[in-house]
Structure formats: structure tokens, C-alpha cells
CSV table of C-alpha atoms and ligand atoms in Angstrom, one decimal:
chain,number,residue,atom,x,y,z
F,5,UNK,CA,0.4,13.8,38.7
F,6,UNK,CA,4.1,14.0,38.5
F,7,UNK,CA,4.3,16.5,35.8
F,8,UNK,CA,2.2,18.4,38.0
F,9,UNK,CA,4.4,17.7,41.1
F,10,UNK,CA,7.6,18.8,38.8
F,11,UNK,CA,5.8,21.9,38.2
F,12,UNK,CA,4.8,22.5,42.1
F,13,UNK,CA,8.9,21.6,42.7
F,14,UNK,CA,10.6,24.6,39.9
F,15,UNK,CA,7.7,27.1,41.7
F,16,UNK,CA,9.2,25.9,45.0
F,17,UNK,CA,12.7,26.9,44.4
F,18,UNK,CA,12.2,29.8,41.9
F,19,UNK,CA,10.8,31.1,44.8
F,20,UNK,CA,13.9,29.9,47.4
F,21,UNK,CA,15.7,32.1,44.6
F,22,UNK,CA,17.1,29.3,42.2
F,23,UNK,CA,17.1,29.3,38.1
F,24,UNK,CA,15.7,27.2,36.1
F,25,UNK,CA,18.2,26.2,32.8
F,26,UNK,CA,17.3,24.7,30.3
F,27,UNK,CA,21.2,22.8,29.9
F,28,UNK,CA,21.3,19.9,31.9
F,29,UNK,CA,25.2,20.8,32.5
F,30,UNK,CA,24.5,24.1,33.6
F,31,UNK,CA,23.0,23.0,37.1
F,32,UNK,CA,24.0,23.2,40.0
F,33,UNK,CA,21.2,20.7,41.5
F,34,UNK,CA,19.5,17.7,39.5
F,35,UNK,CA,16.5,16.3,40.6
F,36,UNK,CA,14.8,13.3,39.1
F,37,UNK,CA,11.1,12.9,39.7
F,38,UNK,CA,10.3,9.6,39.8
F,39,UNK,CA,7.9,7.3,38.9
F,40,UNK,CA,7.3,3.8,40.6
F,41,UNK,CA,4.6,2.5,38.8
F,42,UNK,CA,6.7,0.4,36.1
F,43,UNK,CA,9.9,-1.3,36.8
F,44,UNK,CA,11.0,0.1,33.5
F,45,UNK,CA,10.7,3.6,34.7
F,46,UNK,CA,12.6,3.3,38.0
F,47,UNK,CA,15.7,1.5,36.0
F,48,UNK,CA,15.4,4.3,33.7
F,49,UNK,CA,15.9,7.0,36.5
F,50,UNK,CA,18.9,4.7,38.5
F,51,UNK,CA,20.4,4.7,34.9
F,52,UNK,CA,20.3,8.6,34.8
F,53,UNK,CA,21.6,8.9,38.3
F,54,UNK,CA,24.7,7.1,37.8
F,55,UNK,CA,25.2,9.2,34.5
F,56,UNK,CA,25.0,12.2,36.9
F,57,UNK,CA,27.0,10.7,39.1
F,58,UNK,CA,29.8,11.6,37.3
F,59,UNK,CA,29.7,15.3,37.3
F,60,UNK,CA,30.4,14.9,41.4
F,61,UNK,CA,34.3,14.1,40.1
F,62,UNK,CA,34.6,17.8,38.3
F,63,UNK,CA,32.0,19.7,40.8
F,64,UNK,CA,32.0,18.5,44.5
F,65,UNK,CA,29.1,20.7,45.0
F,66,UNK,CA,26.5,19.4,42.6
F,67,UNK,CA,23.8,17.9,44.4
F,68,UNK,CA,21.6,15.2,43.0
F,69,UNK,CA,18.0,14.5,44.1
F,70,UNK,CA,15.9,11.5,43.8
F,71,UNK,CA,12.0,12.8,44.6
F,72,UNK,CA,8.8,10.9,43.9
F,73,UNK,CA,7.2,7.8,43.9
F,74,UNK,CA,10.2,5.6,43.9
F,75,UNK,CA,11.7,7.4,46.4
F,76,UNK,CA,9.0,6.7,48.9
F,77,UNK,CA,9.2,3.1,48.0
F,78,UNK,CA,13.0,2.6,47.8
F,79,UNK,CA,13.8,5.1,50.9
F,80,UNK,CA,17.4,4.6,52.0
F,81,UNK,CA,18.5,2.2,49.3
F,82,UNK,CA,19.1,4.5,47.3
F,83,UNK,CA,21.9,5.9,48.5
F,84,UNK,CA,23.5,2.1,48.4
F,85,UNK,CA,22.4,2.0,44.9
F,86,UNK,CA,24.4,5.0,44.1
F,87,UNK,CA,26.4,7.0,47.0
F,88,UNK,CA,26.4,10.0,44.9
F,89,UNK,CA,22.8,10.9,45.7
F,90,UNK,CA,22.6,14.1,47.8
F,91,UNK,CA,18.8,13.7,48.8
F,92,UNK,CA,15.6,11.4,48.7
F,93,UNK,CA,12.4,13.0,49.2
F,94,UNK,CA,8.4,11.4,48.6
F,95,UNK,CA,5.8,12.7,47.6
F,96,UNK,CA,4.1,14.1,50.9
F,97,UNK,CA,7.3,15.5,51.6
F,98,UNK,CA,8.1,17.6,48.4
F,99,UNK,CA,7.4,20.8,50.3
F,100,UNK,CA,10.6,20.3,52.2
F,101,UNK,CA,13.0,20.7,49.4
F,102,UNK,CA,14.0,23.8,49.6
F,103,UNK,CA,15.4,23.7,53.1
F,104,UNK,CA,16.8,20.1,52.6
F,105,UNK,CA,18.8,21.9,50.1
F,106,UNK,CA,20.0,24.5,52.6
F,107,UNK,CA,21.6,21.4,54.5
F,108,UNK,CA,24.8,19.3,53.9
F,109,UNK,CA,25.1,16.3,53.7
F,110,UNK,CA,22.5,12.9,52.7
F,111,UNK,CA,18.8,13.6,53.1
F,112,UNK,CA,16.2,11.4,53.5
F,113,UNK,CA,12.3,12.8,53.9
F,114,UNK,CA,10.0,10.3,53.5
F,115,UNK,CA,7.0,8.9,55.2
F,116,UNK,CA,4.2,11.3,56.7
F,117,UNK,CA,4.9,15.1,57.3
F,118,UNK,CA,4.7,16.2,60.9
F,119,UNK,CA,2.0,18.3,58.3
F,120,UNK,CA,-0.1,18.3,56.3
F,121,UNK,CA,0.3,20.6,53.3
F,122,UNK,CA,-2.7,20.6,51.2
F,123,UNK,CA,-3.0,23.9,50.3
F,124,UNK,CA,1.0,23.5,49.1
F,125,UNK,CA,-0.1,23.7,45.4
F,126,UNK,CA,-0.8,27.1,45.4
F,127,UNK,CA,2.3,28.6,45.6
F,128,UNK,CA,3.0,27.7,41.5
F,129,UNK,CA,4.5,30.3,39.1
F,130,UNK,CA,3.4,29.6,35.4
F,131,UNK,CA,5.8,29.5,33.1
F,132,UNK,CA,5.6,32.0,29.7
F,133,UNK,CA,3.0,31.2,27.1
F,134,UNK,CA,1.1,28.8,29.4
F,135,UNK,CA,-2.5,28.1,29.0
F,136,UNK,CA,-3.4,25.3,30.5
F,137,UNK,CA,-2.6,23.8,34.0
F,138,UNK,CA,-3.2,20.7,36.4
F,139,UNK,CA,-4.8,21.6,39.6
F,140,UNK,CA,-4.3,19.0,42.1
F,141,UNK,CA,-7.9,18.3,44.0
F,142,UNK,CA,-6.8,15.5,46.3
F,143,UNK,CA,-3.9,13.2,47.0
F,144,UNK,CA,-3.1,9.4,47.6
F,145,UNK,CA,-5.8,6.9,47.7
F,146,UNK,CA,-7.8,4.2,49.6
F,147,UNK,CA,-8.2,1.5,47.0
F,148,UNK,CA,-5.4,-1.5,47.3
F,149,UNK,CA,-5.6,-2.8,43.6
F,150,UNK,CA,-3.0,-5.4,44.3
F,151,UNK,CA,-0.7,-4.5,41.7
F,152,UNK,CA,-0.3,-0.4,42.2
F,153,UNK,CA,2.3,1.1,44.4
F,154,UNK,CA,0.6,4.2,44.4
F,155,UNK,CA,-1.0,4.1,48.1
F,156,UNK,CA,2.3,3.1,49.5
F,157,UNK,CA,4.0,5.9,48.2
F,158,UNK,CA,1.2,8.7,48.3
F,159,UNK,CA,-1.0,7.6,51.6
F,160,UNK,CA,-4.1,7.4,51.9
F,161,UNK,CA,-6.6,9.8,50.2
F,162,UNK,CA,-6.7,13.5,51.2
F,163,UNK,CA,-8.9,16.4,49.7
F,164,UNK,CA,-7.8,19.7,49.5
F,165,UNK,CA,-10.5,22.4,50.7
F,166,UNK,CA,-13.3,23.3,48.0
F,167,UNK,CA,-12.7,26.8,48.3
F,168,UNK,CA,-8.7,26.4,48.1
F,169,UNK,CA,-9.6,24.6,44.8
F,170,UNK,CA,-11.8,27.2,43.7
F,171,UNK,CA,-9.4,30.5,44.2
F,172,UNK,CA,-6.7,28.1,43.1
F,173,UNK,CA,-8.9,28.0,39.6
F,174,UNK,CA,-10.0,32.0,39.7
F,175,UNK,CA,-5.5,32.5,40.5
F,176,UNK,CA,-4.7,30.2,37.0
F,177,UNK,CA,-8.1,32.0,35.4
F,178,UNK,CA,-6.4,35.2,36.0
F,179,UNK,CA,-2.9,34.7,34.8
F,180,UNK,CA,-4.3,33.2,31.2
F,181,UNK,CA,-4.8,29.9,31.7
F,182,UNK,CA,-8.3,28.7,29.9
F,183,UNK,CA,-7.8,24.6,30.5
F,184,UNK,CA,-7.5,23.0,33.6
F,185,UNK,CA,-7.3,19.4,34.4
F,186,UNK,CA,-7.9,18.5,37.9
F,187,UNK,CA,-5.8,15.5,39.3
F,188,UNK,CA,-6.2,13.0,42.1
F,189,UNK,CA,-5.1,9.3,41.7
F,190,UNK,CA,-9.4,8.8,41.5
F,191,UNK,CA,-10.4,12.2,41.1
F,192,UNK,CA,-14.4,11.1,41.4
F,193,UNK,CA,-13.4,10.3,44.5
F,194,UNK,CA,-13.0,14.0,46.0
F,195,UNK,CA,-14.2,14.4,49.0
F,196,UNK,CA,-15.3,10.6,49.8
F,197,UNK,CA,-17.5,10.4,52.9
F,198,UNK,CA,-15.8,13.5,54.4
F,199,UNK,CA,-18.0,16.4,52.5
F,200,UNK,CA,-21.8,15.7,52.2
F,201,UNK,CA,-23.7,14.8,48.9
F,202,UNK,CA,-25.7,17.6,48.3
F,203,UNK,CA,-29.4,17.3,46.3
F,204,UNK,CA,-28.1,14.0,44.6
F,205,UNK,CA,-24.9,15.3,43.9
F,206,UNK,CA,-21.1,13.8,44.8
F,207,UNK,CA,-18.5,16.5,45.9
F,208,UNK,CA,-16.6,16.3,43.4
F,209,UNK,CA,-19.5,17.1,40.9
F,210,UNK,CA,-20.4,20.1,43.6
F,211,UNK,CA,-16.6,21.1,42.5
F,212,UNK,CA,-17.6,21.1,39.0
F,213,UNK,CA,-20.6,23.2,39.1
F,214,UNK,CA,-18.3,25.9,40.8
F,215,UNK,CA,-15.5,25.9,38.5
F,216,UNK,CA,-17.9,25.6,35.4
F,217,UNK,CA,-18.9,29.4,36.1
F,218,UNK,CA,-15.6,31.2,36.8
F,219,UNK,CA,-15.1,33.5,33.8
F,220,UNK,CA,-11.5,32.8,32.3
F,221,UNK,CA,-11.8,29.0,32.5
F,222,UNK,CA,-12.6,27.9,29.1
F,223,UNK,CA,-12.4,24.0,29.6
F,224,UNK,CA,-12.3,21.5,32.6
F,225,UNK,CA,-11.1,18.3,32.1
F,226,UNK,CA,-10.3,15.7,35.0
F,227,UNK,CA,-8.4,12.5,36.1
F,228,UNK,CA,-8.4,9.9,36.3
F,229,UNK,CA,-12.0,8.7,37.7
F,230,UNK,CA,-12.2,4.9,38.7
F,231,UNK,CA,-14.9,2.9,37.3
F,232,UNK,CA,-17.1,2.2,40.9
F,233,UNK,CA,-17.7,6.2,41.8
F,234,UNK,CA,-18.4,7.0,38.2
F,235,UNK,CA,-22.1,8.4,39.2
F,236,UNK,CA,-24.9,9.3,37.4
F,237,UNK,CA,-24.6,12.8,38.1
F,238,UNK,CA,-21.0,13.2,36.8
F,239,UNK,CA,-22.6,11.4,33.6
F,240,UNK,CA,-25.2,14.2,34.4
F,241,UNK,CA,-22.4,16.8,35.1
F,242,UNK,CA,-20.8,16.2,31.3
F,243,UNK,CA,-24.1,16.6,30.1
F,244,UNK,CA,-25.0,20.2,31.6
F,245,UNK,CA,-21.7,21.9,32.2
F,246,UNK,CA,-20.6,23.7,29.2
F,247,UNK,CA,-17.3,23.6,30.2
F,248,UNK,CA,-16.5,20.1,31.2
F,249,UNK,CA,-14.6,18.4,28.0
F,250,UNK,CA,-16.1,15.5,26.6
F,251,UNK,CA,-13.3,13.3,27.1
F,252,UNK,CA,-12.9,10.5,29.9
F,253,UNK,CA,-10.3,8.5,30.5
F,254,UNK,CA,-11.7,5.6,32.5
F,255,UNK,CA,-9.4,3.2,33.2
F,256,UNK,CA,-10.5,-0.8,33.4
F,257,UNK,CA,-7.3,-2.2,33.4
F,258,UNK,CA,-8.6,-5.7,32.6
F,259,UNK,CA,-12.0,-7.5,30.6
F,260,UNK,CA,-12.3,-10.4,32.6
F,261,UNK,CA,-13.9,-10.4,35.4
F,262,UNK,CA,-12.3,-12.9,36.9
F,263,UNK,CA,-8.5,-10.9,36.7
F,264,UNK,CA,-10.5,-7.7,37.9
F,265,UNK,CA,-12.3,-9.6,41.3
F,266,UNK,CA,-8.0,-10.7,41.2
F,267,UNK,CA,-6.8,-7.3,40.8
F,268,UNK,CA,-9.1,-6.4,43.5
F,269,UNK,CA,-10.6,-3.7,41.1
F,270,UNK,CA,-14.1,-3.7,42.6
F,271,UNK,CA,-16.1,-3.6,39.2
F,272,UNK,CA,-17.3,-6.1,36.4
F,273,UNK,CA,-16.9,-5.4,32.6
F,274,UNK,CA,-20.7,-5.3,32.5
F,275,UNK,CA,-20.6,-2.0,35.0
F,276,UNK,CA,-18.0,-0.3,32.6
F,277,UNK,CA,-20.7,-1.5,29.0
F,278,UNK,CA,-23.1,0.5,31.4
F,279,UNK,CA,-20.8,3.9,32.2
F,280,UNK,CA,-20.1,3.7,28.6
F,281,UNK,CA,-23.2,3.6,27.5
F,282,UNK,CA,-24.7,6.5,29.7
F,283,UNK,CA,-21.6,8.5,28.4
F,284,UNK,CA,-22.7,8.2,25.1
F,285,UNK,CA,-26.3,8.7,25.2
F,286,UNK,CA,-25.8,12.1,27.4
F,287,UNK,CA,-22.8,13.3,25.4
F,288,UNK,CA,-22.9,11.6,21.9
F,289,UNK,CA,-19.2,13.0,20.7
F,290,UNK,CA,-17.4,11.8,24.0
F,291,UNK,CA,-14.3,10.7,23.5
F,292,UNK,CA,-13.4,8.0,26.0
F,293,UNK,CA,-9.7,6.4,26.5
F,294,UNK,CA,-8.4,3.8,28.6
F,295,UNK,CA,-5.5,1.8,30.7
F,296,UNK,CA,-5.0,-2.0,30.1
F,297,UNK,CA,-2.5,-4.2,31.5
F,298,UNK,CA,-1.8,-7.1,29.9
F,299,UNK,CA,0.0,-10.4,31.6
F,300,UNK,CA,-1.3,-10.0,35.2
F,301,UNK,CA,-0.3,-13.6,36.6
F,302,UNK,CA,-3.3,-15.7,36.1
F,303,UNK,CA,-4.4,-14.4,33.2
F,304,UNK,CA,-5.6,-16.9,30.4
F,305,UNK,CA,-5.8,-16.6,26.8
F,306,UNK,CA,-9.4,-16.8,27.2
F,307,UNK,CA,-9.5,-13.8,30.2
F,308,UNK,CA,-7.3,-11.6,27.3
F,309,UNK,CA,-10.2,-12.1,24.5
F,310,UNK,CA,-12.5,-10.7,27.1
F,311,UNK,CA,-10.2,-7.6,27.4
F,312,UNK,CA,-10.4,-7.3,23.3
F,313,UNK,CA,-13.9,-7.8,23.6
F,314,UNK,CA,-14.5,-5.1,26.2
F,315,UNK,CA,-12.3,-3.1,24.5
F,316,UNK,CA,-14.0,-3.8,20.8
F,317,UNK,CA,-17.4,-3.3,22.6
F,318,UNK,CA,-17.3,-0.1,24.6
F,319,UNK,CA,-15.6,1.2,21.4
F,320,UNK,CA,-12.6,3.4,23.4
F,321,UNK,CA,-11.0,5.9,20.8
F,322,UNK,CA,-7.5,5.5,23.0
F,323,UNK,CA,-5.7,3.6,25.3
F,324,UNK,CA,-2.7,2.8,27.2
F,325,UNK,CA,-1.1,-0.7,27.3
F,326,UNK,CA,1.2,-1.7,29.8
F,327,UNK,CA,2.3,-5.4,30.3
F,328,UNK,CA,2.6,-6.2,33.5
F,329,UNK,CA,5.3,-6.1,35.9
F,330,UNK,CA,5.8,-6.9,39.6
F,331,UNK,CA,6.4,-4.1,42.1
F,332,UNK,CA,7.7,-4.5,45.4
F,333,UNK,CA,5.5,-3.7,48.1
F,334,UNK,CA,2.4,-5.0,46.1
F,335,UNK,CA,0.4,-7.6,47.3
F,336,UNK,CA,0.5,-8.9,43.4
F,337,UNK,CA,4.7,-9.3,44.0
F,338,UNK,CA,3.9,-12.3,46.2
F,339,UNK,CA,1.9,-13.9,42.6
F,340,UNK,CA,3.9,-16.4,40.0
F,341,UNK,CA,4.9,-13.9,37.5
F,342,UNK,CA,3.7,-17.1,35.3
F,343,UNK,CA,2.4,-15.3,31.7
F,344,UNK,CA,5.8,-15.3,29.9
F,345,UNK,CA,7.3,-12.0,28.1
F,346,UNK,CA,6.5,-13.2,24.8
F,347,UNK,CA,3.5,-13.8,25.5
F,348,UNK,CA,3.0,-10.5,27.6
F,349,UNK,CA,4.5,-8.7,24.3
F,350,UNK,CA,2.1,-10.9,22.3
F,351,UNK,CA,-1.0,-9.9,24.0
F,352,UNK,CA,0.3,-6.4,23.9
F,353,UNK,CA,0.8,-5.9,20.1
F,354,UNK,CA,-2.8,-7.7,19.3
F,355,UNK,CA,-4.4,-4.8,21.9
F,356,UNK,CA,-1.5,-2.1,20.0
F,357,UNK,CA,-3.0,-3.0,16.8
F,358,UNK,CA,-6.9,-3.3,18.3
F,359,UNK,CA,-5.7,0.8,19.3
F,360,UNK,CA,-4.4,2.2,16.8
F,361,UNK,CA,-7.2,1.4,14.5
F,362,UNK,CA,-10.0,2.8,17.0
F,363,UNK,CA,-8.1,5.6,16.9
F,364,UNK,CA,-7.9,5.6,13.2
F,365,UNK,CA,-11.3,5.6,12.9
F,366,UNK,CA,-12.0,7.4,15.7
F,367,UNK,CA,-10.4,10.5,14.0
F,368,UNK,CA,-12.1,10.0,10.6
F,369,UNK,CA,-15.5,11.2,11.6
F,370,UNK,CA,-13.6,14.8,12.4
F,371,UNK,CA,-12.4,14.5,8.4
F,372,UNK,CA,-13.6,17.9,6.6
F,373,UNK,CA,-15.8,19.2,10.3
F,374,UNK,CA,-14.6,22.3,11.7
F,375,UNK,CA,-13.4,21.5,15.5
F,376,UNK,CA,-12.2,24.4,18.3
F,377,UNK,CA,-8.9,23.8,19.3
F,378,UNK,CA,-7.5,25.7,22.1
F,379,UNK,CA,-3.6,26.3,20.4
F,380,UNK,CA,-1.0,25.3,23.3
F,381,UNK,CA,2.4,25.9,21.5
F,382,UNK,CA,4.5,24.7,18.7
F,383,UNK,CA,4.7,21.8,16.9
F,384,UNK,CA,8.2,19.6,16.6
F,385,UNK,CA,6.7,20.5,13.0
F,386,UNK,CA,8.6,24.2,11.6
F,387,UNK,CA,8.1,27.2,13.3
F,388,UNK,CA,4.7,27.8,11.9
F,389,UNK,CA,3.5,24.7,12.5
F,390,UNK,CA,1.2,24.9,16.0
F,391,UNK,CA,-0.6,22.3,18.0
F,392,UNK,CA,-3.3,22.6,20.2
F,393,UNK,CA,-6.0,19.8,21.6
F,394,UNK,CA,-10.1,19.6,20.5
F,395,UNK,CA,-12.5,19.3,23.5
F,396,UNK,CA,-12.7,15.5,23.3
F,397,UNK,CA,-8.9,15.0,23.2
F,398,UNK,CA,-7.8,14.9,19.9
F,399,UNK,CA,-4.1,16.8,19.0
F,400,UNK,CA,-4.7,19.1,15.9
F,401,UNK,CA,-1.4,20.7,13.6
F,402,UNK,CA,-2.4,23.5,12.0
F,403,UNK,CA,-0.5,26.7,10.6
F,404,UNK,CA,-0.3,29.9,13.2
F,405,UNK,CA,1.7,32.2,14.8
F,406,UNK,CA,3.1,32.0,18.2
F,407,UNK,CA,0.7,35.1,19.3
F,408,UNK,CA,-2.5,32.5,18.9
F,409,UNK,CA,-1.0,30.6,21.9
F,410,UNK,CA,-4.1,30.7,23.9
F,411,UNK,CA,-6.5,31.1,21.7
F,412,UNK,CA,-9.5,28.9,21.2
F,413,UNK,CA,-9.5,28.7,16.6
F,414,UNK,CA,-11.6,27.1,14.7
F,415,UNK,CA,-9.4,24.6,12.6
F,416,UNK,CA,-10.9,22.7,9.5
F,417,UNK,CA,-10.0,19.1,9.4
F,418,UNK,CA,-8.5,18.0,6.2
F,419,UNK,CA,-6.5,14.9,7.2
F,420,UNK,CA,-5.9,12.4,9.8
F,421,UNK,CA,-3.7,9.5,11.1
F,422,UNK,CA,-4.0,7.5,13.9
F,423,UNK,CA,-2.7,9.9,16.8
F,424,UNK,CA,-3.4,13.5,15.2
F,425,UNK,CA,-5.6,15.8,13.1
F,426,UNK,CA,-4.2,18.3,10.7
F,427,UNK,CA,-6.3,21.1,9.6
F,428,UNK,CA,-6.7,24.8,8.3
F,429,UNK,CA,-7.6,27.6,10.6
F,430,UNK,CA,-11.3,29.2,9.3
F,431,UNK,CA,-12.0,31.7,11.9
F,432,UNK,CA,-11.2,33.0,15.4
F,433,UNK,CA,-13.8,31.5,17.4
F,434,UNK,CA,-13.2,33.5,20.4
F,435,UNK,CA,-10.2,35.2,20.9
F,436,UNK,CA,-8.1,35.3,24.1
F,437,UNK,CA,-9.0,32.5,26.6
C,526,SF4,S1,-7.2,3.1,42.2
C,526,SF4,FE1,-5.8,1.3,42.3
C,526,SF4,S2,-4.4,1.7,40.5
C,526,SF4,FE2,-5.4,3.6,40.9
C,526,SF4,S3,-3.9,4.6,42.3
C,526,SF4,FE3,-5.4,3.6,43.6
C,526,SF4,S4,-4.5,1.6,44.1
C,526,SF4,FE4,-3.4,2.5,42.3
């Protein structure tokens, strides 16, 4: 979401005339997008800011900018945190930038906008050799999981017109992008109880039909969908869509039921066994990933084993550990933070470990199979060395040229390792996406 907010930010002031550079020292304006969702990240971003800070002594002008999340949720403390900070601006307000820029002086936009600016997205320019994009479908949410920050800082949910969606899609089709992946905190979600169900089907599957036929797109991936609106006819929708990946990342965030019910995730481990299972029977080579937190205060050693279980059982190939930490704002902050950092670190090495070998073996059934992998740019690898991702997720190195950027190739597996494949182009399955 914030990569695609970034994005949506350069278009913004490429079009109010600035440059982007590439050196850091170069600028005339930083901005930090931030993230509130760890503690580690916003300490991260402070720490940046007072580095920056210092180029105010050679260059009066340079203007700093703290946008995102944690601006929304730290507001005016900020600028007590670090004086040197020219402007704050949340997420529903990022469409102001450019003309807080035009101003002097501190800034501070956060809260509602007087409105609403749904269709903002739009106005993107796509950066060279791009073939893939997000496409934001909605923003902020109505859930309250005790420990998230999210709805505090992004509202409540709001869904961006079908048909903006739509010629958003046909615009990215047009200008080469093949892959999109559409974003809303729960993406399922789309359209709650504001657009009808149509002949059994949820709006945002309706969305999904209507994207699967645009010529140019090539792939449609989504997220991330929460584990109570994951319907039978999205399980349907991965079935008969041609160009919806198989690959879900479904987040469950804990196995115990009793840390969920805490958590005020509105699901049981038994309802994620059941997604799972549907998943697999309609699309047998899905590829299905995860979030965990580990440490949420309460949580036993005997509520942990039933996260390894769920996670042994339902067999993810990926997944994202965090250990828990308190954010302000949350109804969780007002908990005992009373599972210790050892143990926290602890619980998340055994589910590290537990990861890396699903994913292990995960990528060993690919060994010697010819996969299509849509080739995104170069790898940190040599200059021949390219990388590019398989439908269901997996990162493939392979040797090509930067004019395959784009392409969808069909790459022989000959090795893998936990986190990538590494194969041999055979053919060119279809040329240009
Ligand atoms: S579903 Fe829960 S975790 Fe996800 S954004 Fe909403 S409140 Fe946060």
C-alpha cells in the first residue's frame, strides 16, 4: 500500500513540475513515507529524519516531509520530535502535497479531507521499463483487530468506482503493464454492502470478471483478502479466470482460537483448514502465504503450538513473522505486554525455521518443470542476470537481456533454495505482455 502510495506521490509532483533523483543529496525536498504498523519502522524513519535534519544547516531551503501512516497517528508531535520537519501529511491527505509545498512554513494535513479523492490514483506516470503496477481498489477499513493502527490512520473503508478501476486497468494495459495487483487493506472486501451481489457473486469478484477480459492484462493478483469474506465464489473466481494468479496471501495472524476471538479477528483456525482446503481442490498448484504475529499478550506456549500446527497443517509455502509490539492508539496498548522478548524471539525463530523449510520444499516440486515467468528487471545478480516472478509467486533468476523486460518466458527450473528459483530460458512463450 505504501509503495503504491510513494508511487501515487513522485506522479503527483512530476506533474507539479519537480525531478525525481536518484542522489539523496541532490534534493531539494525529502519525504519519508511512513509506516506505523511496527514500532521498529517508525524509529527507523525518526532516525532518518534527524540524519536529514542536518542538511537544514548548509541549505535553509530543504524541506523535509514526514507522509503516511505514522504521520496520521503522531500528528503534531512530530514537529517536537524533530523541529526540522517542514510538513506532516496522512494518508487521506496525500493529494495535498503539492500545494503544501507551495507554502512556507510547518504543515500539518491530517484527518479527513474536506474531500474525497478516490479517483486520486489515476493521475500515476509509470516509470521506464515498468510492467507491473498496484492499482488501489479501496481504502481504510472497518475491522478493529485490536492490535492494527491501520483504521486510525486510513479511516474507515472506501471503494473507488468500478468503472474508475476498470479504465484505470485498460490506462496501465495500454502503457505495457501485463501484472497488476489490486490493493485495499481487505481487498475482498470491495464494495461491502454498498454495491449489490450480483447472481451469487461479491463485488469484488464482479471486479474480477471485468478485468479478466481486458486485452494487455496478462496477470491479476490481489491483496490482502481477510479470512471471513473469503467466499466461495472468489475460490470459484481463481478457478475460472485465466488471469487471476494462483497465489493468496491470506493472512491468519494467530492459530489459536482463543488469541484470534482476543485479537478480535472474527474467524477460527478451523474456517482458515476450510479456505485452504477449497483453494486447493479448485486450483491444485496455489501457492498460499501468510502473516503471523507472535507474542500477542496472553498468548501461551500451548496457543503458539496451535499457530505451528495451523501453519504445519494448511501447508502455507510463505509467511511473514512479526513479534508483536504495542501501538499507540490500539485497543491491544492498554494489554500487559507480558510474553517477554526472548521469548517473543523464541517463538519467532521456531516459526522462521517452520518457513523456510515450507518454502524449501515448496520450491522443489518446480525442480526440472518449465514455469512462465513474467521478467520484471535485473537481478542484484550481473547484468545478465534477470528476475521475474511465476504465477503462484515464486522469484525466478535466469539469464536475459534487458529487452525481455516484459516478457512472459518460459524458464526451466534447474535449482532452488528457500526464497528463489534459478532456471534456463527454453522458449518465448508469448512475447510482449
Ligand atoms: S483487517 Fe485488521 S489488521 Fe487488517 S488493516 Fe483492518 S484492522 Fe488492520
Amino acid at each position: 500500500m505504501n509503495e503504491r502510495d510513494s508511487e501515487m506521490i513522485s506522479s503527483q509532483l512530476q506533474y507539479a513540475g519537480y525531478e525525481l533523483t536518484d542522489n539523496e543529496k541532490m534534493a531539494d525536498v525529502v519525504i519519508l513515507n511512513t509506516c506505523s504498523v511496527r514500532e521498529q519502522a517508525e524509529i527507523k524513519a525518526l532516525g532518518k529524519a534527524g540524519y536529514l535534519a542536518r542538511r537544514k544547516r548548509t541549505n535553509p531551503n530543504f524541506k523535509i516531509g514526514i507522509l503516511g501512516c505514522m504521520a496520521e497517528n503522531l500528528g503534531e508531535k512530530l514537529f517536537k520530535l524533530n523541529g526540522a520537519i517542514d510538513f506532516v501529511i496522512g494518508p487521506k491527505r496525500l493529494h495535498e502535497l503539492a500545494s503544501v509545498l507551495e507554502g512556507n512554513g510547518q504543515s500539518l494535513c491530517i484527518g479527513d479531507p474536506k474531500e474525497q479523492h478516490l479517483s486520486r490514483d489515476f493521475d500515476r506516470k509509470l516509470g521506464k521499463n515498468k510492467c507491473t503496477a498496484f492499482l488501489s481498489i479501496m481504502h481504510g477499513c472497518n475491522m478493529r483487530c485490536s492490535y492494527c493502527v491501520v483504521p486510525r490512520t486510513r479511516g474507515n473503508e472506501q471503494y473507488r468506482p468500478m468503472e474508475d478501476i476498470v479504465g484505470e486497468a485498460k490506462f496501465l494495459a495500454e502503457n505495457g503493464i501485463g501484472e497488476i495487483t489490486l490493493l485495499g487493506q481487505i481487498v475482498n472486501n470491495y464494495g461491502g454492502r454498498l454495491m449489490p451481489t450480483v447472481d451469487g457473486k461479491t463485488p469484488f469478484v464482479q471486479l474480477l470478471e471485468r478485468l479478466d477480459v481486458l486485452p494487455g492484462i496478462e496477470r491479476i493478483r490481489y491483496m490482502s483478502p481477510h479470512p471471513q469474506n473469503f467466499s466461495d465464489d472468489l475460490i470459484l473466481a481463481h478457478k475460472n479466470l485465466s488471469k487471476l494468479c494462483p497465489s493468496v496471501h491470506l493472512p491468519i495472524q494467530s492459530g489459536s482460537n482463543r488469541i484470534l476471538a482476543a485479537m478480535k479477528r472474527p474467524y477460527t483456525s478451523g474456517r482458515i483448514l476450510t479456505i485452504v482446503e477449497k483453494l486447493r481442490k479448485a486450483v491444485p498448484n496455489v501457492g498460499i502465504s501468510t502473516d503471523i504475529i507472535v507474542g500477542y499478550p496472553g498468548e501461551t506456549e500451548e496457543d503458539f503450538e496451535e499457530t505451528v500446527s495451523l501453519f504445519d497443517t494448511a501447508k502455507f509455502n510463505m509467511a511473514f513473522i512479526f513479534k508483536y509490539s504495542p501501538r499507540e492508539g490500539t485497543r491491544s496498548a492498554e494489554l500487559i505486554d507480558d510474553v517477554k522478548e526472548s521469548e517473543k524471539e523464541r517463538r519467532n525463530q521456531i516459526l522462521l525455521q517452520r518457513v523456510q523449510e515450507a518454502s524449501r520444499h515448496y520450491h522443489q516440486r518446480f525442480l526440472g518443470k518449465t514455469v512462465e515467468v513474467l521478467v520484471e528487471g535485473h537481478a542484484r545478480r550481473g547484468a545478465d542476470t534477470m528476475f521475474g516472478w511465476t504465477p503462484n509467486h515464486c522469484k525466478v533468476l535466469f539469464k536475459a537481456s534487458e529487452n525481455d523486460i516484459g516478457k512472459i518466458l518460459s524458464i526451466q527450473i534447474d535449482s532452488s533454495t528457500t526464497s528463489i528459483l534459478s532456471g534456463t530460458v527454453t522458449e518465448n512463450a508469448q512475447g510482449k505482455v
